[in-house]
């Protein structure tokens, strides 16, 4: 019995050793989003400002369907864009940014959807102004080996189509850089989320300064 027991233990040890030599499963990439919407101290009623239609955001910063977390080594090769191997956005950045900006703008006005290729929404028989957004930059930029910022560049164009043709009501470029707390993808994602929130507040303020275009 003792000999058979020892023989069985040896076989088990050999089997475990063989299993430990099997290749391990690849690491799953971390997934990031923009986090919860920051609390607003005193949100105004949604009817304070004219109704707005928000068009599908155009993503010039990267492929519209890509979820890669991008970074750039500005101190080494500013013209080269890279993607983290083990980090992804939970959705394409354009989708995340559009939803966050919609949430911010909806705090003091009604925001409708002006989907690409669909008929423009109408309010009381009239079409509200359409806000067109282009995401031109959305990446972590390393200014040194341990220093980086979340860089966001967003172009906003407000169009009124009620007078027999498109009328430009205003256009502005929002360029923000938010310092990252560490030189990694998680800190970069957090910095970019903060940059989006700042852009949303600036966009909200800019829209209130334009001439009233209530339908």
mmCIF file of C-alpha atoms in Angstrom, residues 16-91:
data_model
loop_
_atom_site.group_PDB
_atom_site.id
_atom_site.type_symbol
_atom_site.label_atom_id
_atom_site.label_comp_id
_atom_site.label_asym_id
_atom_site.label_seq_id
_atom_site.Cartn_x
_atom_site.Cartn_y
_atom_site.Cartn_z
ATOM 1 C CA UNK A 16 0.767 19.295 -11.625
ATOM 2 C CA UNK A 17 4.252 20.127 -12.869
ATOM 3 C CA UNK A 18 3.162 19.543 -16.454
ATOM 4 C CA UNK A 19 0.104 21.752 -15.967
ATOM 5 C CA UNK A 20 2.249 24.570 -14.586
ATOM 6 C CA UNK A 21 4.213 24.544 -17.838
ATOM 7 C CA UNK A 22 1.109 25.213 -19.929
ATOM 8 C CA UNK A 23 0.891 28.722 -21.403
ATOM 9 C CA UNK A 24 -1.187 31.071 -19.236
ATOM 10 C CA UNK A 25 -4.206 32.883 -20.663
ATOM 11 C CA UNK A 26 -3.456 36.385 -21.949
ATOM 12 C CA UNK A 27 -4.233 39.336 -19.684
ATOM 13 C CA UNK A 28 -7.589 40.964 -20.330
ATOM 14 C CA UNK A 29 -7.330 44.683 -21.127
ATOM 15 C CA UNK A 30 -8.587 47.144 -18.534
ATOM 16 C CA UNK A 31 -11.694 49.011 -19.670
ATOM 17 C CA UNK A 32 -12.377 52.648 -18.875
ATOM 18 C CA UNK A 33 -15.266 55.067 -19.216
ATOM 19 C CA UNK A 34 -15.737 58.696 -18.149
ATOM 20 C CA UNK A 35 -17.028 57.811 -14.700
ATOM 21 C CA UNK A 36 -20.049 59.349 -12.946
ATOM 22 C CA UNK A 37 -21.231 62.809 -13.897
ATOM 23 C CA UNK A 38 -19.897 65.370 -11.396
ATOM 24 C CA UNK A 39 -22.525 66.777 -9.067
ATOM 25 C CA UNK A 40 -23.816 70.235 -9.917
ATOM 26 C CA UNK A 41 -24.301 72.627 -7.030
ATOM 27 C CA UNK A 42 -27.463 74.257 -8.373
ATOM 28 C CA UNK A 43 -28.762 72.870 -11.637
ATOM 29 C CA UNK A 44 -31.121 75.195 -13.513
ATOM 30 C CA UNK A 45 -34.471 73.894 -14.814
ATOM 31 C CA UNK A 46 -34.197 72.238 -18.223
ATOM 32 C CA UNK A 47 -36.440 74.914 -19.788
ATOM 33 C CA UNK A 48 -34.234 77.922 -18.984
ATOM 34 C CA UNK A 49 -32.559 77.987 -22.427
ATOM 35 C CA UNK A 50 -33.873 77.263 -25.955
ATOM 36 C CA UNK A 51 -34.281 73.694 -27.150
ATOM 37 C CA UNK A 52 -31.196 72.322 -28.884
ATOM 38 C CA UNK A 53 -30.676 69.418 -31.289
ATOM 39 C CA UNK A 54 -27.394 67.550 -30.876
ATOM 40 C CA UNK A 55 -26.002 65.912 -34.018
ATOM 41 C CA UNK A 56 -23.899 62.743 -34.028
ATOM 42 C CA UNK A 57 -20.375 63.680 -33.055
ATOM 43 C CA UNK A 58 -17.694 63.369 -35.724
ATOM 44 C CA UNK A 59 -14.555 61.575 -34.502
ATOM 45 C CA UNK A 60 -11.525 62.866 -36.350
ATOM 46 C CA UNK A 61 -9.188 61.838 -33.544
ATOM 47 C CA UNK A 62 -9.360 58.115 -34.382
ATOM 48 C CA UNK A 63 -11.450 55.488 -36.115
ATOM 49 C CA UNK A 64 -15.057 56.017 -35.038
ATOM 50 C CA UNK A 65 -15.462 52.382 -33.983
ATOM 51 C CA UNK A 66 -12.117 52.024 -32.220
ATOM 52 C CA UNK A 67 -11.963 51.689 -28.431
ATOM 53 C CA UNK A 68 -8.174 52.083 -28.211
ATOM 54 C CA UNK A 69 -6.731 54.325 -25.499
ATOM 55 C CA UNK A 70 -4.291 56.508 -27.410
ATOM 56 C CA UNK A 71 -1.137 58.227 -26.241
ATOM 57 C CA UNK A 72 1.659 60.308 -27.752
ATOM 58 C CA UNK A 73 5.285 60.753 -26.642
ATOM 59 C CA UNK A 74 5.616 64.459 -27.356
ATOM 60 C CA UNK A 75 9.108 64.581 -25.866
ATOM 61 C CA UNK A 76 10.410 61.806 -28.159
ATOM 62 C CA UNK A 77 8.361 61.725 -31.375
ATOM 63 C CA UNK A 78 5.420 64.117 -31.386
ATOM 64 C CA UNK A 79 4.213 62.879 -34.778
ATOM 65 C CA UNK A 80 3.693 59.252 -33.710
ATOM 66 C CA UNK A 81 0.432 58.109 -32.133
ATOM 67 C CA UNK A 82 0.352 54.897 -30.079
ATOM 68 C CA UNK A 83 -2.299 52.702 -28.459
ATOM 69 C CA UNK A 84 -2.031 50.975 -25.081
ATOM 70 C CA UNK A 85 -1.888 47.204 -25.472
ATOM 71 C CA UNK A 86 -3.868 46.391 -22.304
ATOM 72 C CA UNK A 87 -6.292 49.316 -22.042
ATOM 73 C CA UNK A 88 -9.550 49.981 -23.861
ATOM 74 C CA UNK A 89 -12.456 52.393 -23.624
ATOM 75 C CA UNK A 90 -15.755 50.686 -22.788
ATOM 76 C CA UNK A 91 -17.216 52.296 -25.948
#
